[in-house]
Amino acid sequence: MKVRKAVIPAAGFGTRFLPATKSQPKEMLPIVDTPVIQYVIKECVDSGITDILLVIGKSKRAIEEHFDRNFELEHELEAKNKTELLAEIRDISNMANIHFIWQKELNGLGDAVKYGRTFVGDEPFALLLGDTLLGTNDELGRPITRQLIEICERFESSVVALESVPPDKVERYGIAGGDEIEPGILRLNQLVEKPKREDAPSNLAIAGRYVFTPEIFTYLEDAQPGKNNEIQLTDSMAKMLTDRGMHGLRFDGKRYDIGNKLDFLKTNIEFALKRDDVGPGLTKFIKEIAADL
Ligand code: G1P
């Protein structure tokens, strides 16, 4: 059950970030100075993943170039003796084996995941949504994907990261119901995509990180359009859950939603405040402007 592959869907138009996303993918938007997608790939690498498939759409060239070598830039940094930056830039292209596939039409998350079938083959794999970052409070510093992999290996079942959301927000997410079998780990009995508040089995939302056994593809193959007339991953997960069981991890950490403007700005501020280079200056600036509000 060793998990060494990951799939990252990154084909959306990023309409909420136009015009910034007119010619660059939203996954390339920076959190301080690092594109969102680089954080997601680092989570994979830190979780033991060696091969990553990015499901991309049009205007995704920047992602490819970001993870490729850039000899001109390296030469320039070398000439200017910027050794630290040079090492950082080189490391990006050595992070993992990164593969690409183009999603032909945008038919929903379930459809995007289907593109991973040949790449994944007959192995369990991780799925990470490219517009979400998850911070962990784990004492050992294990990323959430690592924690999911360990649960998948232990129970030999698919597993999904869950986050408690306020009851008035359940309509925005896939929602899971289940029984807590040990602290933080649930045996699921229900999964429903974007339910009405009164129909939600709980307030535990699917948080953008999953580890699947390869059978998920069988369910996706037969999937029909669901909510919003899109192929919903959650619908196939619900079928798989009925046949094979599934687990959930109510993770200890924080979700950063990069898919909307306000949370994107908050994430940038939170990450910047923690940094030695810009943190102190930003703290001072925030205090100054807050005094005038
Ligand atoms: C997708 C999934 C949903 C999940 C959410 C997390 O929805 O379909 O189950 O809770 O991601 O961000 P989307 O945000 O793409 O509408």
mmCIF file of N, CA, C and O in Angstrom, residues 165-218:
data_model
loop_
_atom_site.group_PDB
_atom_site.id
_atom_site.type_symbol
_atom_site.label_atom_id
_atom_site.label_comp_id
_atom_site.label_asym_id
_atom_site.label_seq_id
_atom_site.Cartn_x
_atom_site.Cartn_y
_atom_site.Cartn_z
ATOM 1 N N VAL A 165 -16.672 23.256 9.875
ATOM 2 C CA VAL A 165 -17.004 24.590 9.349
ATOM 3 C C VAL A 165 -18.288 25.062 10.034
ATOM 4 O O VAL A 165 -19.079 24.242 10.500
ATOM 5 N N PRO A 166 -18.516 26.372 10.111
ATOM 6 C CA PRO A 166 -19.767 26.853 10.715
ATOM 7 C C PRO A 166 -20.960 26.310 9.928
ATOM 8 O O PRO A 166 -20.877 26.180 8.701
ATOM 9 N N PRO A 167 -22.076 25.975 10.619
ATOM 10 C CA PRO A 167 -23.231 25.352 9.950
ATOM 11 C C PRO A 167 -23.737 26.144 8.740
ATOM 12 O O PRO A 167 -24.213 25.554 7.771
ATOM 13 N N ASP A 168 -23.602 27.464 8.748
ATOM 14 C CA ASP A 168 -24.107 28.236 7.595
ATOM 15 C C ASP A 168 -23.168 28.152 6.389
ATOM 16 O O ASP A 168 -23.459 28.710 5.339
ATOM 17 N N LYS A 169 -22.034 27.427 6.513
ATOM 18 C CA LYS A 169 -21.101 27.297 5.379
ATOM 19 C C LYS A 169 -21.128 25.904 4.744
ATOM 20 O O LYS A 169 -20.426 25.667 3.761
ATOM 21 N N VAL A 170 -21.928 24.977 5.302
ATOM 22 C CA VAL A 170 -21.877 23.591 4.797
ATOM 23 C C VAL A 170 -22.270 23.499 3.318
ATOM 24 O O VAL A 170 -21.803 22.618 2.604
ATOM 25 N N GLU A 171 -23.076 24.448 2.844
ATOM 26 C CA GLU A 171 -23.527 24.397 1.436
ATOM 27 C C GLU A 171 -22.404 24.635 0.434
ATOM 28 O O GLU A 171 -22.598 24.470 -0.755
ATOM 29 N N ARG A 172 -21.246 25.049 0.917
ATOM 30 C CA ARG A 172 -20.117 25.322 0.016
ATOM 31 C C ARG A 172 -19.205 24.108 -0.189
ATOM 32 O O ARG A 172 -18.272 24.163 -0.989
ATOM 33 N N TYR A 173 -19.407 23.057 0.614
ATOM 34 C CA TYR A 173 -18.418 21.967 0.645
ATOM 35 C C TYR A 173 -19.055 20.590 0.446
ATOM 36 O O TYR A 173 -20.262 20.440 0.541
ATOM 37 N N GLY A 174 -18.186 19.604 0.240
ATOM 38 C CA GLY A 174 -18.592 18.215 0.411
ATOM 39 C C GLY A 174 -18.612 17.970 1.910
ATOM 40 O O GLY A 174 -17.685 18.368 2.615
ATOM 41 N N ILE A 175 -19.673 17.325 2.401
ATOM 42 C CA ILE A 175 -19.819 17.134 3.855
ATOM 43 C C ILE A 175 -19.859 15.630 4.167
ATOM 44 O O ILE A 175 -20.479 14.855 3.444
ATOM 45 N N ALA A 176 -19.169 15.259 5.269
ATOM 46 C CA ALA A 176 -19.062 13.843 5.642
ATOM 47 C C ALA A 176 -19.781 13.581 6.953
ATOM 48 O O ALA A 176 -19.774 14.422 7.855
ATOM 49 N N GLY A 177 -20.374 12.410 7.057
ATOM 50 C CA GLY A 177 -20.911 11.946 8.328
ATOM 51 C C GLY A 177 -20.209 10.657 8.709
ATOM 52 O O GLY A 177 -19.786 9.905 7.823
ATOM 53 N N GLY A 178 -20.052 10.402 10.009
ATOM 54 C CA GLY A 178 -19.388 9.157 10.402
ATOM 55 C C GLY A 178 -19.225 9.054 11.903
ATOM 56 O O GLY A 178 -19.663 9.926 12.650
ATOM 57 N N ASP A 179 -18.580 7.968 12.351
ATOM 58 C CA ASP A 179 -18.347 7.745 13.780
ATOM 59 C C ASP A 179 -16.863 7.868 14.071
ATOM 60 O O ASP A 179 -16.040 7.283 13.363
ATOM 61 N N GLU A 180 -16.564 8.572 15.145
ATOM 62 C CA GLU A 180 -15.159 8.742 15.531
ATOM 63 C C GLU A 180 -14.689 7.442 16.192
ATOM 64 O O GLU A 180 -15.199 7.056 17.242
ATOM 65 N N ILE A 181 -13.737 6.755 15.562
ATOM 66 C CA ILE A 181 -13.306 5.464 16.105
ATOM 67 C C ILE A 181 -12.066 5.605 16.987
ATOM 68 O O ILE A 181 -11.768 4.751 17.802
ATOM 69 N N GLU A 182 -11.319 6.684 16.789
ATOM 70 C CA GLU A 182 -10.252 7.076 17.711
ATOM 71 C C GLU A 182 -10.049 8.570 17.512
ATOM 72 O O GLU A 182 -10.568 9.124 16.542
ATOM 73 N N PRO A 183 -9.336 9.248 18.428
ATOM 74 C CA PRO A 183 -9.297 10.708 18.345
ATOM 75 C C PRO A 183 -8.924 11.206 16.942
ATOM 76 O O PRO A 183 -7.865 10.869 16.418
ATOM 77 N N GLY A 184 -9.841 11.938 16.328
ATOM 78 C CA GLY A 184 -9.586 12.544 15.020
ATOM 79 C C GLY A 184 -9.865 11.640 13.834
ATOM 80 O O GLY A 184 -9.944 12.116 12.708
ATOM 81 N N ILE A 185 -10.012 10.328 14.059
ATOM 82 C CA ILE A 185 -10.233 9.414 12.923
ATOM 83 C C ILE A 185 -11.680 8.919 12.912
ATOM 84 O O ILE A 185 -12.185 8.416 13.917
ATOM 85 N N LEU A 186 -12.343 9.091 11.771
ATOM 86 C CA LEU A 186 -13.750 8.674 11.653
ATOM 87 C C LEU A 186 -13.891 7.541 10.651
ATOM 88 O O LEU A 186 -13.180 7.515 9.635
ATOM 89 N N ARG A 187 -14.816 6.645 10.957
ATOM 90 C CA ARG A 187 -15.259 5.703 9.933
ATOM 91 C C ARG A 187 -16.486 6.351 9.307
ATOM 92 O O ARG A 187 -17.468 6.618 9.989
ATOM 93 N N LEU A 188 -16.420 6.665 8.022
ATOM 94 C CA LEU A 188 -17.479 7.446 7.389
ATOM 95 C C LEU A 188 -18.688 6.580 7.070
ATOM 96 O O LEU A 188 -18.559 5.379 6.790
ATOM 97 N N ASN A 189 -19.865 7.207 7.116
ATOM 98 C CA ASN A 189 -21.069 6.501 6.661
ATOM 99 C C ASN A 189 -21.878 7.333 5.680
ATOM 100 O O ASN A 189 -22.882 6.900 5.161
ATOM 101 N N GLN A 190 -21.438 8.551 5.411
ATOM 102 C CA GLN A 190 -22.172 9.395 4.472
ATOM 103 C C GLN A 190 -21.263 10.466 3.882
ATOM 104 O O GLN A 190 -20.369 10.982 4.563
ATOM 105 N N LEU A 191 -21.496 10.768 2.616
ATOM 106 C CA LEU A 191 -20.763 11.858 1.958
ATOM 107 C C LEU A 191 -21.742 12.543 1.014
ATOM 108 O O LEU A 191 -22.422 11.865 0.236
ATOM 109 N N VAL A 192 -21.838 13.839 1.105
ATOM 110 C CA VAL A 192 -22.774 14.532 0.217
ATOM 111 C C VAL A 192 -22.182 15.876 -0.220
ATOM 112 O O VAL A 192 -21.616 16.607 0.594
ATOM 113 N N GLU A 193 -22.266 16.146 -1.514
ATOM 114 C CA GLU A 193 -21.660 17.361 -2.053
ATOM 115 C C GLU A 193 -22.594 18.556 -1.880
ATOM 116 O O GLU A 193 -23.745 18.519 -2.305
ATOM 117 N N LYS A 194 -22.085 19.586 -1.256
ATOM 118 C CA LYS A 194 -22.795 20.864 -1.070
ATOM 119 C C LYS A 194 -24.269 20.678 -0.675
ATOM 120 O O LYS A 194 -25.183 21.086 -1.402
ATOM 121 N N PRO A 195 -24.503 20.056 0.486
ATOM 122 C CA PRO A 195 -25.893 19.827 0.911
ATOM 123 C C PRO A 195 -26.521 21.120 1.437
ATOM 124 O O PRO A 195 -25.812 22.049 1.813
ATOM 125 N N LYS A 196 -27.845 21.138 1.452
ATOM 126 C CA LYS A 196 -28.538 22.224 2.160
ATOM 127 C C LYS A 196 -28.231 22.036 3.641
ATOM 128 O O LYS A 196 -28.054 20.905 4.107
ATOM 129 N N ARG A 197 -28.261 23.129 4.363
ATOM 130 C CA ARG A 197 -27.931 23.072 5.795
ATOM 131 C C ARG A 197 -28.748 21.994 6.518
ATOM 132 O O ARG A 197 -28.219 21.234 7.321
ATOM 133 N N GLU A 198 -30.039 21.916 6.196
ATOM 134 C CA GLU A 198 -30.904 20.967 6.910
ATOM 135 C C GLU A 198 -30.644 19.510 6.499
ATOM 136 O O GLU A 198 -31.018 18.580 7.200
ATOM 137 N N ASP A 199 -29.978 19.301 5.352
ATOM 138 C CA ASP A 199 -29.698 17.923 4.911
ATOM 139 C C ASP A 199 -28.282 17.452 5.261
ATOM 140 O O ASP A 199 -27.932 16.305 5.002
ATOM 141 N N ALA A 200 -27.459 18.350 5.801
ATOM 142 C CA ALA A 200 -26.050 18.004 6.045
ATOM 143 C C ALA A 200 -25.931 17.003 7.186
ATOM 144 O O ALA A 200 -26.548 17.189 8.237
ATOM 145 N N PRO A 201 -25.154 15.919 6.990
ATOM 146 C CA PRO A 201 -24.999 14.925 8.049
ATOM 147 C C PRO A 201 -24.158 15.434 9.224
ATOM 148 O O PRO A 201 -24.176 14.841 10.302
ATOM 149 N N SER A 202 -23.392 16.499 9.012
ATOM 150 C CA SER A 202 -22.550 17.066 10.076
ATOM 151 C C SER A 202 -22.067 18.427 9.583
ATOM 152 O O SER A 202 -22.559 18.931 8.573
ATOM 153 N N ASN A 203 -21.110 18.993 10.280
ATOM 154 C CA ASN A 203 -20.477 20.215 9.750
ATOM 155 C C ASN A 203 -19.008 19.934 9.399
ATOM 156 O O ASN A 203 -18.173 20.824 9.413
ATOM 157 N N LEU A 204 -18.721 18.655 9.085
ATOM 158 C CA LEU A 204 -17.343 18.292 8.731
ATOM 159 C C LEU A 204 -17.173 18.354 7.210
ATOM 160 O O LEU A 204 -17.761 17.564 6.469
ATOM 161 N N ALA A 205 -16.359 19.308 6.770
ATOM 162 C CA ALA A 205 -16.212 19.562 5.336
ATOM 163 C C ALA A 205 -14.966 18.898 4.773
ATOM 164 O O ALA A 205 -13.914 18.852 5.424
ATOM 165 N N ILE A 206 -15.093 18.397 3.549
ATOM 166 C CA ILE A 206 -13.950 17.841 2.817
ATOM 167 C C ILE A 206 -12.986 19.001 2.535
ATOM 168 O O ILE A 206 -13.378 20.031 1.983
ATOM 169 N N ALA A 207 -11.725 18.823 2.941
ATOM 170 C CA ALA A 207 -10.818 19.968 2.990
ATOM 171 C C ALA A 207 -9.735 19.979 1.902
ATOM 172 O O ALA A 207 -8.699 20.620 2.064
ATOM 173 N N GLY A 208 -9.953 19.263 0.806
ATOM 174 C CA GLY A 208 -9.006 19.399 -0.312
ATOM 175 C C GLY A 208 -7.798 18.471 -0.290
ATOM 176 O O GLY A 208 -6.872 18.634 -1.077
ATOM 177 N N ARG A 209 -7.775 17.485 0.613
ATOM 178 C CA ARG A 209 -6.713 16.483 0.630
ATOM 179 C C ARG A 209 -7.355 15.110 0.787
ATOM 180 O O ARG A 209 -8.195 14.909 1.672
ATOM 181 N N TYR A 210 -6.937 14.182 -0.075
ATOM 182 C CA TYR A 210 -7.511 12.842 -0.088
ATOM 183 C C TYR A 210 -6.391 11.833 -0.348
ATOM 184 O O TYR A 210 -5.403 12.171 -1.005
ATOM 185 N N VAL A 211 -6.569 10.595 0.129
ATOM 186 C CA VAL A 211 -5.738 9.488 -0.356
ATOM 187 C C VAL A 211 -6.709 8.380 -0.771
ATOM 188 O O VAL A 211 -7.565 7.975 0.029
ATOM 189 N N PHE A 212 -6.596 7.962 -2.026
ATOM 190 C CA PHE A 212 -7.532 6.978 -2.570
ATOM 191 C C PHE A 212 -6.843 5.670 -2.904
ATOM 192 O O PHE A 212 -5.692 5.670 -3.371
ATOM 193 N N THR A 213 -7.579 4.575 -2.750
ATOM 194 C CA THR A 213 -7.146 3.327 -3.366
ATOM 195 C C THR A 213 -7.593 3.421 -4.835
ATOM 196 O O THR A 213 -8.512 4.184 -5.161
ATOM 197 N N PRO A 214 -6.939 2.674 -5.740
ATOM 198 C CA PRO A 214 -7.170 2.916 -7.171
ATOM 199 C C PRO A 214 -8.588 2.608 -7.652
ATOM 200 O O PRO A 214 -8.970 3.049 -8.740
ATOM 201 N N GLU A 215 -9.382 1.911 -6.822
ATOM 202 C CA GLU A 215 -10.759 1.575 -7.239
ATOM 203 C C GLU A 215 -11.604 2.818 -7.469
ATOM 204 O O GLU A 215 -12.634 2.760 -8.128
ATOM 205 N N ILE A 216 -11.199 3.967 -6.955
ATOM 206 C CA ILE A 216 -11.990 5.198 -7.164
ATOM 207 C C ILE A 216 -12.235 5.428 -8.664
ATOM 208 O O ILE A 216 -13.279 5.933 -9.059
ATOM 209 N N PHE A 217 -11.281 4.999 -9.493
ATOM 210 C CA PHE A 217 -11.427 5.246 -10.942
ATOM 211 C C PHE A 217 -12.602 4.458 -11.539
ATOM 212 O O PHE A 217 -13.236 4.915 -12.473
ATOM 213 N N THR A 218 -12.869 3.274 -10.983
ATOM 214 C CA THR A 218 -14.008 2.488 -11.472
ATOM 215 C C THR A 218 -15.293 3.274 -11.248
ATOM 216 O O THR A 218 -16.184 3.301 -12.096
#
